[in-house]
Coordinates of C-alpha atoms and ligand atoms in Angstrom, one line a residue:
Chain A
X621 CA 11.8 -252.8 68.7
X622 CA 13.6 -254.5 65.9
X623 CA 11.6 -256.5 63.5
X624 CA 12.7 -258.2 60.3
X625 CA 16.2 -256.6 60.6
X626 CA 19.2 -258.2 59.1
X627 CA 21.4 -259.8 61.6
X628 CA 24.6 -257.8 60.7
X629 CA 27.2 -255.9 62.6
X630 CA 24.8 -252.9 62.8
X631 CA 22.1 -254.8 64.3
X632 CA 24.4 -256.2 67.1
X633 CA 26.0 -252.7 67.6
X634 CA 22.4 -251.3 68.1
X635 CA 21.8 -254.1 70.7
X636 CA 24.9 -253.0 72.5
X637 CA 23.8 -249.4 72.4
X638 CA 20.5 -250.2 73.9
X639 CA 22.2 -252.1 76.8
X640 CA 24.8 -249.4 77.5
X641 CA 22.1 -246.5 77.5
X642 CA 20.2 -248.7 80.0
X643 CA 23.2 -248.5 82.4
X644 CA 24.2 -252.2 81.8
X645 CA 27.8 -251.2 81.6
X646 CA 30.2 -251.6 78.6
X647 CA 31.8 -254.9 79.7
X648 CA 28.5 -256.6 80.5
X649 CA 26.8 -255.3 77.4
X650 CA 29.5 -256.7 75.1
X651 CA 29.6 -259.9 76.9
X652 CA 25.9 -260.3 76.7
X653 CA 25.6 -259.4 73.1
X654 CA 28.6 -261.6 72.0
X655 CA 26.9 -264.7 73.8
X656 CA 23.6 -264.1 71.9
X657 CA 25.5 -263.5 68.6
X658 CA 27.1 -267.0 69.1
X659 CA 24.0 -268.5 70.3
X660 CA 22.0 -267.2 67.2
X661 CA 24.7 -268.4 64.9
X662 CA 24.9 -271.9 66.6
X663 CA 21.1 -272.2 66.3
X664 CA 20.9 -270.8 62.8
X665 CA 18.6 -268.0 63.9
X666 CA 17.9 -265.4 61.2
X667 CA 14.9 -263.6 62.5
X668 CA 15.9 -260.4 64.5
X669 CA 12.8 -260.7 66.7
X670 CA 13.9 -264.1 67.8
X671 CA 17.3 -262.7 68.6
X672 CA 15.5 -260.0 70.9
X673 CA 13.6 -262.8 72.5
X674 CA 17.0 -264.6 73.2
X675 CA 18.5 -261.7 74.8
X676 CA 15.5 -260.9 77.0
X677 CA 15.4 -264.6 78.1
X678 CA 19.1 -264.4 78.9
X679 CA 18.7 -261.2 80.9
X680 CA 15.8 -262.6 82.8
X681 CA 17.8 -265.7 83.4
X682 CA 20.8 -264.0 84.8
X683 CA 18.5 -262.0 87.2
X684 CA 16.0 -264.8 87.8
X685 CA 18.3 -267.5 89.5
X686 CA 17.5 -266.3 92.8
X687 CA 14.9 -266.4 95.4
X688 CA 13.2 -263.0 95.8
X689 CA 11.4 -263.8 99.0
X690 CA 12.4 -262.2 102.3
X691 CA 13.6 -264.4 105.1
X692 CA 11.1 -263.4 107.8
X693 CA 9.8 -266.7 109.0
X694 CA 12.6 -267.3 111.5
X695 CA 12.8 -269.6 114.4
X696 CA 14.4 -266.8 116.6
X697 CA 12.1 -263.8 116.8
X698 CA 12.2 -261.0 115.7
X699 CA 13.4 -261.5 112.0
X700 CA 15.8 -258.5 111.7
X701 CA 16.0 -256.6 108.4
X702 CA 18.9 -254.0 108.1
X703 CA 18.5 -251.5 105.4
X704 CA 21.6 -249.8 104.0
X705 CA 22.8 -247.6 101.1
X706 CA 24.1 -244.4 99.9
X707 CA 22.5 -241.0 100.6
X708 CA 19.1 -240.3 99.1
X709 CA 18.7 -243.7 97.6
X710 CA 15.2 -244.3 99.2
X711 CA 16.0 -246.3 102.4
X712 CA 13.6 -244.5 104.7
X713 CA 10.7 -244.6 102.2
X714 CA 11.4 -248.2 101.2
X715 CA 11.2 -249.1 105.0
X716 CA 7.7 -247.6 105.3
X717 CA 6.7 -249.6 102.2
X718 CA 8.0 -252.8 103.7
X719 CA 6.3 -252.2 107.1
X720 CA 3.1 -251.6 105.2
X721 CA 3.4 -254.8 103.2
X722 CA 4.1 -256.9 106.3
X723 CA 1.3 -255.2 108.2
X724 CA -1.1 -256.3 105.3
X725 CA 0.2 -259.8 106.0
X726 CA -0.9 -259.5 109.7
X727 CA 2.8 -259.3 110.9
X728 CA 3.7 -257.4 114.0
X729 CA 6.3 -255.0 112.8
X730 CA 8.7 -252.8 114.7
X731 CA 11.0 -250.0 113.2
X732 CA 14.2 -248.6 114.5
X733 CA 15.5 -245.1 113.8
X734 CA 19.0 -245.9 113.2
X735 CA 19.8 -242.7 111.3
X736 CA 20.6 -240.4 114.2
X737 CA 22.7 -238.0 112.2
X738 CA 20.7 -236.4 109.3
X739 CA 18.4 -233.5 109.9
X740 CA 14.8 -234.6 110.7
X741 CA 15.7 -238.2 109.8
X742 CA 13.9 -239.5 112.8
X743 CA 10.9 -237.2 112.3
X744 CA 10.5 -238.5 108.8
X745 CA 10.5 -242.1 109.8
X746 CA 8.1 -241.2 112.8
X747 CA 5.6 -239.8 110.3
X748 CA 5.8 -243.0 108.1
X749 CA 5.5 -245.2 111.2
X750 CA 2.2 -243.3 112.3
X751 CA 0.9 -243.5 108.7
X752 CA 1.4 -247.3 108.4
X753 CA 0.5 -247.9 112.0
X754 CA 3.6 -249.4 113.4
X755 CA 5.8 -248.5 116.4
X756 CA 9.1 -246.9 116.1
X757 CA 12.1 -247.1 118.5
X758 CA 14.1 -244.0 118.6
X759 CA 16.6 -242.0 120.6
X760 CA 17.4 -238.3 120.3
X761 CA 19.2 -236.9 117.3
X762 CA 23.0 -237.5 117.7
X763 CA 22.7 -240.6 119.7
X764 CA 24.9 -243.6 119.0
X765 CA 23.1 -245.7 116.3
X766 CA 24.4 -248.9 117.9
X767 CA 22.6 -248.0 121.1
X768 CA 19.3 -247.5 119.1
X769 CA 19.7 -250.8 117.4
X770 CA 20.4 -252.7 120.8
X771 CA 17.4 -250.9 122.4
X772 CA 15.2 -251.9 119.3
X773 CA 16.1 -255.5 119.4
X774 CA 15.3 -255.8 123.0
X775 CA 12.0 -253.9 122.5
X776 CA 11.2 -256.3 119.6
X777 CA 11.9 -259.3 121.7
X778 CA 9.9 -258.0 124.7
X779 CA 6.9 -257.0 122.4
X780 CA 7.1 -260.2 120.6
X781 CA 7.5 -258.5 117.3
X782 CA 7.7 -260.6 114.2
X783 CA 9.9 -258.4 112.3
X784 CA 12.3 -255.5 113.1
X785 CA 13.4 -253.3 110.3
X786 CA 16.3 -250.9 111.0
X787 CA 16.9 -247.7 109.2
X788 CA 20.4 -246.4 108.8
X789 CA 21.9 -243.2 107.8
X790 CA 22.9 -242.7 104.1
X791 CA 26.7 -243.3 103.5
X792 CA 29.0 -243.1 100.6
X793 CA 30.9 -246.4 100.3
X794 CA 34.3 -244.8 100.0
X795 CA 34.0 -243.2 103.4
X796 CA 35.9 -245.7 105.5
X797 CA 34.8 -244.5 109.0
X798 CA 31.2 -244.6 108.0
X799 CA 31.5 -248.1 106.6
X800 CA 33.2 -249.2 109.9
X801 CA 30.3 -247.8 111.8
X802 CA 27.7 -249.8 109.7
X803 CA 29.8 -252.9 110.2
X804 CA 29.8 -252.3 114.0
X805 CA 25.9 -252.0 113.7
X806 CA 25.7 -255.4 111.9
X807 CA 28.0 -256.9 114.6
X808 CA 25.7 -255.6 117.4
X809 CA 22.7 -257.2 115.5
X810 CA 24.5 -260.6 115.3
X811 CA 25.7 -260.5 118.9
X812 CA 22.0 -260.0 120.2
X813 CA 20.5 -262.5 117.8
X814 CA 23.1 -265.1 116.4
X815 CA 21.0 -265.7 113.2
X816 CA 20.4 -262.0 112.5
X817 CA 20.4 -259.9 110.5
X818 CA 18.2 -262.2 108.4
X819 CA 18.2 -259.8 105.6
X820 CA 20.5 -257.1 104.7
X821 CA 18.9 -255.0 102.0
X822 CA 20.9 -252.6 99.9
X823 CA 18.8 -249.7 98.5
X824 CA 19.9 -248.6 95.1
X825 CA 18.5 -245.8 93.0
X826 CA 17.7 -246.9 89.5
X827 CA 19.2 -243.7 88.2
X828 CA 22.6 -244.7 89.4
X829 CA 25.4 -245.5 86.9
X830 CA 28.4 -247.7 87.2
X831 CA 29.1 -246.5 90.7
X832 CA 26.4 -248.9 91.8
X833 CA 28.6 -251.9 91.3
X834 CA 31.3 -250.3 93.7
X835 CA 28.4 -249.7 96.2
X836 CA 27.3 -253.3 96.1
X837 CA 30.8 -254.6 96.4
X838 CA 31.8 -252.4 99.3
X839 CA 28.5 -252.8 101.3
X840 CA 28.7 -256.6 100.7
X841 CA 32.2 -256.5 102.3
X842 CA 31.1 -254.3 105.1
X843 CA 27.7 -255.9 106.1
X844 CA 27.0 -258.6 103.9
X845 CA 24.0 -257.9 101.4
X846 CA 21.3 -260.4 100.9
X847 CA 19.2 -258.4 98.5
X848 CA 18.8 -255.2 96.6
X849 CA 15.7 -252.8 96.6
X850 CA 15.8 -251.0 93.4
X851 CA 14.0 -247.6 93.7
X852 CA 12.7 -244.9 91.5
X853 CA 12.0 -247.4 88.6
X854 CA 8.9 -245.2 88.0
X855 CA 11.3 -242.8 86.3
X856 CA 13.0 -243.1 83.0
X857 CA 16.1 -244.8 84.2
X858 CA 16.3 -248.6 83.4
X859 CA 18.3 -249.7 86.3
X860 CA 20.6 -251.9 84.1
X861 CA 23.4 -251.9 86.7
X862 CA 21.7 -254.8 88.5
X863 CA 22.8 -257.1 85.7
X864 CA 26.6 -256.5 86.5
X865 CA 25.8 -256.7 90.2
X866 CA 24.1 -260.2 89.7
X867 CA 26.9 -261.5 87.4
X868 CA 29.9 -260.2 89.4
X869 CA 28.6 -260.4 93.0
X870 CA 25.7 -262.8 93.0
X871 CA 23.4 -260.2 94.8
X872 CA 19.8 -260.5 93.7
X873 CA 17.2 -257.8 93.4
X874 CA 14.4 -258.6 95.7
X875 CA 12.2 -255.5 95.5
X876 CA 11.5 -252.5 93.4
X877 CA 10.2 -249.1 94.3
X878 CA 7.9 -247.5 91.9
X879 CA 6.8 -244.5 93.6
X880 CA 6.6 -242.4 96.8
X881 CA 3.6 -243.9 98.5
X882 CA 3.6 -246.8 101.0
X883 CA 2.0 -249.0 98.3
X884 CA 4.7 -248.4 95.7
X885 CA 6.7 -251.6 96.3
X886 CA 6.7 -254.6 94.1
X887 CA 8.4 -258.0 94.3
X888 CA 11.2 -258.1 91.6
X889 CA 10.0 -259.7 88.3
X890 CA 13.1 -260.6 86.1
X891 CA 10.9 -261.1 83.0
X892 CA 9.2 -257.8 83.2
X893 CA 12.5 -256.1 84.1
X894 CA 14.2 -257.7 81.0
X895 CA 11.3 -256.5 78.8
X896 CA 11.5 -253.0 79.9
X897 CA 15.3 -253.0 79.7
X898 CA 15.4 -253.9 76.0
X899 CA 12.4 -252.0 74.7
Chain B
X85 CA 43.8 -245.0 84.1
X86 CA 43.2 -243.7 80.6
X87 CA 46.6 -241.9 80.5
X88 CA 48.5 -245.2 81.1
X89 CA 46.4 -247.1 78.7
X90 CA 47.1 -244.5 75.9
X91 CA 50.9 -244.4 76.9
X92 CA 51.1 -248.2 76.4
X93 CA 49.3 -248.1 73.1
X94 CA 51.6 -245.3 71.7
X95 CA 54.9 -246.5 73.2
X96 CA 55.8 -248.1 69.8
X97 CA 54.8 -244.9 67.9
X98 CA 57.4 -242.7 69.4
X99 CA 59.5 -240.7 67.1
X100 CA 56.8 -239.9 64.5
X101 CA 56.2 -236.5 63.0
X102 CA 52.5 -236.3 62.9
X103 CA 49.5 -237.9 64.5
X104 CA 48.0 -240.1 61.9
X105 CA 44.3 -241.0 61.5
X106 CA 45.1 -244.5 62.5
X107 CA 46.7 -243.4 65.8
X108 CA 43.6 -241.3 66.6
X109 CA 41.3 -244.2 65.7
X110 CA 43.1 -246.5 68.1
X111 CA 43.2 -243.8 70.9
X112 CA 39.5 -242.9 70.5
X113 CA 38.5 -246.6 71.1
X114 CA 40.1 -246.3 74.5
X115 CA 38.8 -242.7 75.3
X116 CA 35.2 -244.0 74.4
X117 CA 35.6 -246.9 76.7
X118 CA 36.9 -244.7 79.5
X119 CA 34.0 -242.2 79.1
X120 CA 31.3 -244.8 79.0
X121 CA 32.8 -246.5 82.1
X122 CA 32.7 -243.0 83.7
X123 CA 29.0 -242.9 83.0
X124 CA 29.1 -240.2 80.3
X125 CA 25.9 -240.6 78.1
X126 CA 26.3 -242.8 74.9
X127 CA 25.4 -240.0 72.4
X128 CA 27.3 -237.4 74.3
X129 CA 30.4 -239.7 74.0
X130 CA 29.9 -240.1 70.3
X131 CA 29.7 -236.3 69.7
X132 CA 32.8 -235.8 71.8
X133 CA 34.8 -238.4 70.2
X134 CA 34.1 -236.8 66.7
X135 CA 35.2 -233.4 68.0
X136 CA 38.4 -234.7 69.3
X137 CA 39.1 -236.7 66.1
X138 CA 38.9 -233.5 64.2
X139 CA 41.2 -231.7 66.4
X140 CA 43.8 -234.4 66.7
X141 CA 44.3 -235.8 63.2
X142 CA 47.3 -234.2 61.4
X143 CA 48.6 -232.4 64.5
X144 CA 52.4 -232.1 64.7
X145 CA 53.8 -234.1 67.5
X146 CA 55.2 -231.6 70.0
X147 CA 58.8 -231.9 71.1
X148 CA 58.0 -232.4 74.7
X149 CA 55.1 -234.9 74.4
X150 CA 54.7 -238.4 73.0
X151 CA 51.7 -239.0 70.6
X152 CA 49.8 -240.6 73.4
X153 CA 50.5 -237.7 75.8
X154 CA 49.5 -235.2 73.1
X155 CA 46.2 -236.9 72.3
X156 CA 45.4 -237.0 76.1
X157 CA 46.1 -233.2 76.2
X158 CA 43.7 -232.6 73.3
X159 CA 41.0 -234.8 75.0
X160 CA 41.6 -233.0 78.4
X161 CA 41.5 -229.6 76.8
X162 CA 38.4 -230.4 74.7
X163 CA 36.6 -231.7 77.7
X164 CA 37.5 -228.8 79.9
X165 CA 36.2 -226.3 77.3
X166 CA 33.0 -228.4 76.9
X167 CA 32.4 -228.2 80.6
X168 CA 32.5 -224.5 80.7
X169 CA 36.2 -223.6 80.4
X170 CA 36.2 -221.7 83.6
X171 CA 34.4 -221.3 87.0
X172 CA 30.9 -219.7 86.8
X173 CA 29.1 -217.5 89.2
X174 CA 25.7 -217.0 90.4
X175 CA 23.8 -214.1 88.6
X176 CA 21.8 -212.6 91.3
X177 CA 20.4 -209.8 89.0
X178 CA 19.6 -206.3 90.2
X179 CA 16.1 -206.4 91.9
X180 CA 15.7 -207.2 95.6
X181 CA 15.2 -209.8 96.6
X182 CA 17.1 -212.0 94.2
X183 CA 15.4 -215.4 93.7
X184 CA 17.1 -218.7 93.5
X185 CA 15.1 -221.9 92.9
X186 CA 16.5 -225.4 93.3
X187 CA 14.9 -228.2 91.3
X188 CA 15.7 -232.0 90.5
X189 CA 14.9 -235.6 91.0
X190 CA 14.0 -237.2 94.4
X191 CA 17.0 -237.5 96.8
X192 CA 19.5 -235.6 94.5
X193 CA 20.3 -233.4 97.5
X194 CA 18.3 -230.2 97.0
X195 CA 17.4 -229.4 100.6
X196 CA 21.1 -229.9 101.8
X197 CA 22.3 -227.9 98.9
X198 CA 20.1 -224.8 99.4
X199 CA 21.2 -224.7 102.9
X200 CA 24.9 -224.8 101.9
X201 CA 24.1 -222.1 99.3
X202 CA 22.6 -220.0 102.1
X203 CA 25.6 -220.5 104.3
X204 CA 27.9 -219.5 101.4
X205 CA 25.9 -216.3 100.6
X206 CA 25.9 -215.3 104.5
X207 CA 29.7 -215.5 104.3
X208 CA 29.6 -213.1 101.4
X209 CA 27.7 -210.7 103.5
X210 CA 24.2 -211.4 102.0
X211 CA 21.0 -211.9 103.9
X212 CA 19.3 -215.0 102.5
X213 CA 15.9 -216.4 103.3
X214 CA 15.3 -220.2 102.9
X215 CA 11.8 -221.1 101.6
X216 CA 10.2 -224.5 102.3
X217 CA 8.2 -225.2 99.1
X218 CA 8.4 -229.0 99.5
X219 CA 4.9 -229.7 101.1
X220 CA 5.0 -233.4 100.2
X221 CA 7.8 -235.3 101.7
X222 CA 7.3 -236.3 105.3
X223 CA 9.3 -233.9 107.6
X224 CA 10.8 -231.9 104.5
X225 CA 9.9 -228.5 106.1
X226 CA 11.3 -229.6 109.6
X227 CA 14.5 -230.7 107.7
X228 CA 14.9 -227.2 106.2
X229 CA 14.1 -225.6 109.5
X230 CA 16.7 -227.6 111.4
X231 CA 19.3 -226.8 108.7
X232 CA 18.4 -223.2 108.7
X233 CA 18.8 -223.1 112.4
X234 CA 22.3 -224.6 112.2
X235 CA 23.5 -221.8 109.9
X236 CA 21.5 -218.9 111.4
X237 CA 19.4 -218.4 108.4
X238 CA 15.6 -217.9 108.7
X239 CA 13.3 -220.3 107.0
X240 CA 9.9 -219.2 105.6
X241 CA 7.2 -221.8 105.7
X242 CA 3.4 -221.8 105.4
X243 CA 3.1 -225.4 106.2
X244 CA 1.4 -227.7 103.8
X245 CA 0.0 -225.1 101.5
X246 CA 0.3 -224.4 97.7
X247 CA 3.9 -224.2 96.8
X248 CA 3.2 -221.3 94.3
X249 CA 1.5 -219.3 97.1
X250 CA 4.4 -220.0 99.5
X251 CA 6.8 -218.9 96.9
X252 CA 4.8 -215.7 96.2
X253 CA 4.4 -214.9 99.9
X254 CA 8.1 -215.5 100.7
X255 CA 9.0 -212.5 98.4
X256 CA 6.7 -210.3 100.5
X257 CA 8.3 -211.7 103.7
X258 CA 11.7 -211.2 102.4
X259 CA 11.0 -207.5 101.6
X260 CA 9.4 -206.8 105.0
X261 CA 12.2 -208.5 106.9
X262 CA 15.1 -207.1 104.9
X263 CA 16.3 -210.4 103.4
X264 CA 18.0 -209.8 100.0
X265 CA 18.1 -213.3 98.6
X266 CA 15.2 -215.8 98.5
X267 CA 16.2 -219.5 98.1
X268 CA 13.4 -221.8 97.2
X269 CA 13.6 -225.6 98.1
X270 CA 11.2 -227.6 96.0
X271 CA 10.0 -231.1 96.3
X272 CA 11.8 -233.8 94.4
X273 CA 10.0 -235.0 91.4
X274 CA 10.2 -237.0 88.2
X275 CA 10.7 -235.0 84.9
X276 CA 7.9 -237.2 83.4
X277 CA 5.3 -236.0 86.0
X278 CA 3.4 -233.4 84.0
X279 CA 1.5 -232.2 87.1
X280 CA 4.6 -231.7 89.2
X281 CA 6.5 -230.1 86.3
X282 CA 3.5 -227.8 85.7
X283 CA 3.9 -226.8 89.5
X284 CA 7.5 -225.7 88.9
X285 CA 6.4 -223.7 85.8
X286 CA 3.9 -222.0 88.0
X287 CA 6.3 -221.1 90.7
X288 CA 8.8 -219.8 88.1
X289 CA 6.0 -217.6 86.7
X290 CA 5.0 -216.3 90.1
X291 CA 8.4 -215.2 91.3
X292 CA 10.5 -214.9 88.2
X293 CA 13.9 -216.4 89.6
X294 CA 17.3 -215.1 88.7
X295 CA 18.6 -218.7 89.0
X296 CA 16.9 -221.9 88.3
X297 CA 19.3 -224.5 89.5
X298 CA 19.1 -228.2 88.5
X299 CA 20.5 -230.3 91.4
X300 CA 22.0 -233.6 90.0
X301 CA 23.5 -236.5 91.9
X302 CA 27.1 -237.1 90.6
X303 CA 26.6 -240.8 90.3
X304 CA 23.7 -240.5 87.9
X305 CA 24.1 -242.8 84.8
X306 CA 22.8 -242.5 81.3
X307 CA 19.5 -241.1 82.3
X308 CA 21.1 -237.8 83.3
X309 CA 20.4 -236.5 79.7
X310 CA 16.8 -237.2 79.9
X311 CA 16.4 -235.5 83.2
X312 CA 18.4 -232.4 82.2
X313 CA 16.8 -232.0 78.9
X314 CA 13.3 -232.2 80.3
X315 CA 13.9 -229.9 83.2
X316 CA 15.7 -227.4 80.8
X317 CA 12.8 -227.5 78.1
X318 CA 10.3 -227.0 80.8
X319 CA 11.9 -224.3 82.9
X320 CA 14.9 -222.8 81.2
X321 CA 17.7 -223.8 83.7
X322 CA 20.4 -221.1 84.5
X323 CA 22.8 -223.6 86.2
X324 CA 23.5 -226.9 87.7
X325 CA 24.8 -228.1 91.1
X326 CA 26.4 -231.5 91.1
X327 CA 26.2 -233.2 94.5
X328 CA 27.9 -236.1 96.4
X329 CA 31.2 -235.5 94.4
X330 CA 32.9 -236.7 97.7
X331 CA 32.0 -240.1 96.5
X332 CA 34.2 -242.3 94.2
X333 CA 32.1 -242.0 91.1
X334 CA 33.9 -240.5 88.1
X335 CA 31.0 -238.3 87.5
X336 CA 30.4 -238.5 83.7
X337 CA 26.9 -237.1 84.3
X338 CA 28.6 -233.7 84.6
X339 CA 29.5 -233.8 80.9
X340 CA 26.2 -235.2 79.8
X341 CA 24.3 -232.5 81.6
X342 CA 26.5 -229.7 80.2
X343 CA 26.4 -231.1 76.7
X344 CA 22.7 -231.5 76.5
X345 CA 21.6 -228.2 78.2
X346 CA 24.6 -225.9 77.7
X347 CA 24.0 -224.8 81.3
X348 CA 27.1 -224.1 83.5
X349 CA 27.7 -226.2 86.4
X350 CA 28.2 -223.5 89.2
X351 CA 28.8 -225.6 92.4
X352 CA 29.6 -229.1 93.5
X353 CA 28.5 -230.7 96.8
X354 CA 31.5 -232.3 98.6
X355 CA 29.8 -233.8 101.7
X356 CA 26.9 -233.7 104.1
X357 CA 28.1 -230.8 106.2
X358 CA 26.8 -227.4 105.3
X359 CA 30.2 -226.0 104.5
X360 CA 30.8 -228.7 101.9
X361 CA 30.0 -226.7 98.9
X362 CA 32.7 -225.7 96.4
X363 CA 32.9 -223.8 93.1
X364 CA 32.9 -226.1 90.1
X365 CA 36.3 -226.3 88.4
X366 CA 35.9 -227.7 84.7
X367 CA 39.6 -228.7 84.5
X368 CA 39.4 -230.8 87.7
X369 CA 36.2 -232.3 86.6
X370 CA 37.8 -233.2 83.3
X371 CA 40.7 -235.0 85.0
X372 CA 38.3 -236.8 87.3
X373 CA 36.1 -238.1 84.4
X374 CA 39.0 -239.1 82.3
X375 CA 40.4 -241.1 85.3
Ligands
GTP957 N1 9.6 -241.7 92.4 C1 10.1 -242.2 93.4 N2 10.7 -241.6 94.5 C2 11.2 -242.4 95.5 C3 11.2 -243.7 95.6 N3 11.8 -244.2 96.8 C4 12.1 -243.1 97.4 N4 11.6 -242.1 96.7 C5 11.9 -240.6 97.1 O1 13.4 -240.4 97.2 C6 13.6 -239.4 98.1 C7 14.6 -240.0 99.1 O2 14.0 -240.9 99.9 P1 14.5 -241.4 101.4 O3 13.7 -242.4 101.8 O4 14.5 -240.1 102.2 O5 16.0 -241.8 101.0 P2 17.0 -242.2 102.1 O6 17.8 -243.2 101.4 O7 16.4 -242.6 103.3 O8 18.0 -240.9 102.3 P3 19.0 -240.6 103.4 O9 18.5 -241.2 104.6 O10 19.1 -239.1 103.3 O11 20.2 -241.2 102.9 C8 12.2 -239.0 98.6 O12 11.7 -237.9 98.1 C9 11.4 -240.1 98.4 O13 10.1 -239.9 98.3 C10 10.6 -244.5 94.4 O14 10.5 -245.7 94.3 N5 10.1 -243.7 93.3
GTP958 N1 28.0 -237.2 101.0 C1 27.2 -236.3 100.6 N2 25.9 -236.4 100.9 C2 25.1 -235.4 100.3 C3 25.5 -234.3 99.6 N3 24.4 -233.6 99.3 C4 23.4 -234.2 99.9 N4 23.8 -235.3 100.6 C5 22.9 -236.1 101.4 O1 22.1 -236.9 100.4 C6 20.9 -237.2 101.0 C7 19.7 -236.6 100.3 O2 19.7 -235.1 100.5 P1 18.4 -234.1 100.6 O3 19.0 -232.8 100.7 O4 17.5 -234.5 101.5 O5 18.0 -234.4 99.0 P2 16.6 -233.8 98.3 O6 17.0 -233.6 96.8 O7 16.2 -232.6 99.0 O8 15.6 -235.0 98.4 P3 14.1 -234.9 98.1 O9 13.6 -233.6 98.8 O10 13.5 -236.0 98.7 O11 13.9 -234.8 96.7 C8 21.0 -236.6 102.4 O12 21.3 -237.8 103.3 C9 22.0 -235.6 102.4 O13 22.8 -235.5 103.6 C10 26.9 -234.4 99.2 O14 27.4 -233.4 98.5 N5 27.7 -235.3 99.7
MG959 MG1 16.7 -242.0 105.3
MG960 MG1 14.4 -232.2 100.0

């Protein structure tokens, strides 16, 4: 924490360093510091602590212009949440956490085992479904994910579920065939419920570096992305990549994962996030 | 990429005799930018730039290269050397069974990677035994069993028991079932979770592994140094496996991890299939990071 420091080149360089080491990325870090520097000059600010406050406010502002609520009060039921992201990001675990949260709000939740590929993926989600106390629609391993989704939507309608959350297989965004597959899944959802999916949540691991921007960009193109779940913020990674994602792609962080249990989900708080980013 | 950027910068400097300090300063700004964009850790970049500066200033400009090309060559050679210089092998020691332990953060790719390693070892005529030491993650044991079945490698499991006991028991099981390599899959964990890091130390003490491999996701950002340093300080790593290199990340975490631990990167994961494990090539990684 910088107190009573002279506002010289060294100070601003150190500020850039903090941001870069938080995975904010070089371009965004330089831009942010340059804007703060100008603002400090313009407002004749000489106190370094005040400059730190300025940058925290600006960071929180960039991240806080969005609505973090999930669109689950829909006219057409069920509200459909599609969960996507690269391998190992925390999709399946985040779905368990979401299901738990909605169940606490007395919503009727149904899950869909859309990962029909990875070893024991369906088993993993079934264990979570049982722990949370919600139903899971699944087919056998190797089945067509589109068929599972179609089946799940019809089951959700028949059972009058409030919310359907769809798990999908992890995929790297440069795998064109896999991105085509997930676009197809999105189209199936839209065909069955025209206003759906109501949320497409991209799960991003907080330890990810600049590749997260490419993930967000390509998933946005393939399925649309309404929000980010930033996972593993309980580690030492700061997750600064969400700043570039907000600026370049206008995608908001809606939720953060802070652990491996079903209660370890929090609504994104831009002010707290900015504080942690700049400490 | 970086090569083109440096070519542009140095186009006007053609025909000079030596690489001057100013040439290097200008070039290093571009290299620094390229490395940071590739996720190499900030402090690692600083050290690397200083090493390259020392090597580059005052160098004779070779007949066949432009100053820009020459600086690139120095950067590339320095990075290749830093990353181990040449390919590294598994050191499986002399006692039987040999023991390999895979550790790392949640979701890095440990379970998939140990299965790939087992498959590779089978191809080399070995008889590995996979061991399910992740007793926490839902269906982790089942995941390893399914993978083991796919490659015809037995999986030792004691269900949800103490991982240290499971590891110890697996050695006895290997001996009595003529398996010559034991590969332990451990649960993903944070390097700052003292209890879970203690568990790893206890496993290490119980079975004295020949290889302790840190499994790292290639798209990891600046945090890679914190993770690698902590695991290395607590356990003494013998190697690293970088996963998901079939993605489009530049993979700067590779340089960060190698720089901060000195541990050789031995393999890279190049896909989800169990044959997608390749030997790590430092020169190829250098080109990839430099873009
Ligand atoms: N510490 C921590 N671990 C998490 C968090 N979210 C998920 N994990 C862990 O990350 C690992 C991967 O989680 P999964 O839910 O299987 O990830 P996934 O995206 O579904 O993975 P694939 O389906 O294989 O692509 C598991 O060990 C989880 O327990 C989090 O917020 N904090
Ligand atoms: N594309 C690609 N995917 C990989 C690679 N290695 C692992 N994966 C995938 O990454 C995800 C996580 O792999 P796991 O083996 O479950 O990771 P883990 O480290 O055991 O996870 P935890 O036990 O929860 O800590 C799965 O979807 C794997 O298929 C790789 O080299 N390339
Ligand atoms: Mg999953
Ligand atoms: Mg695992």
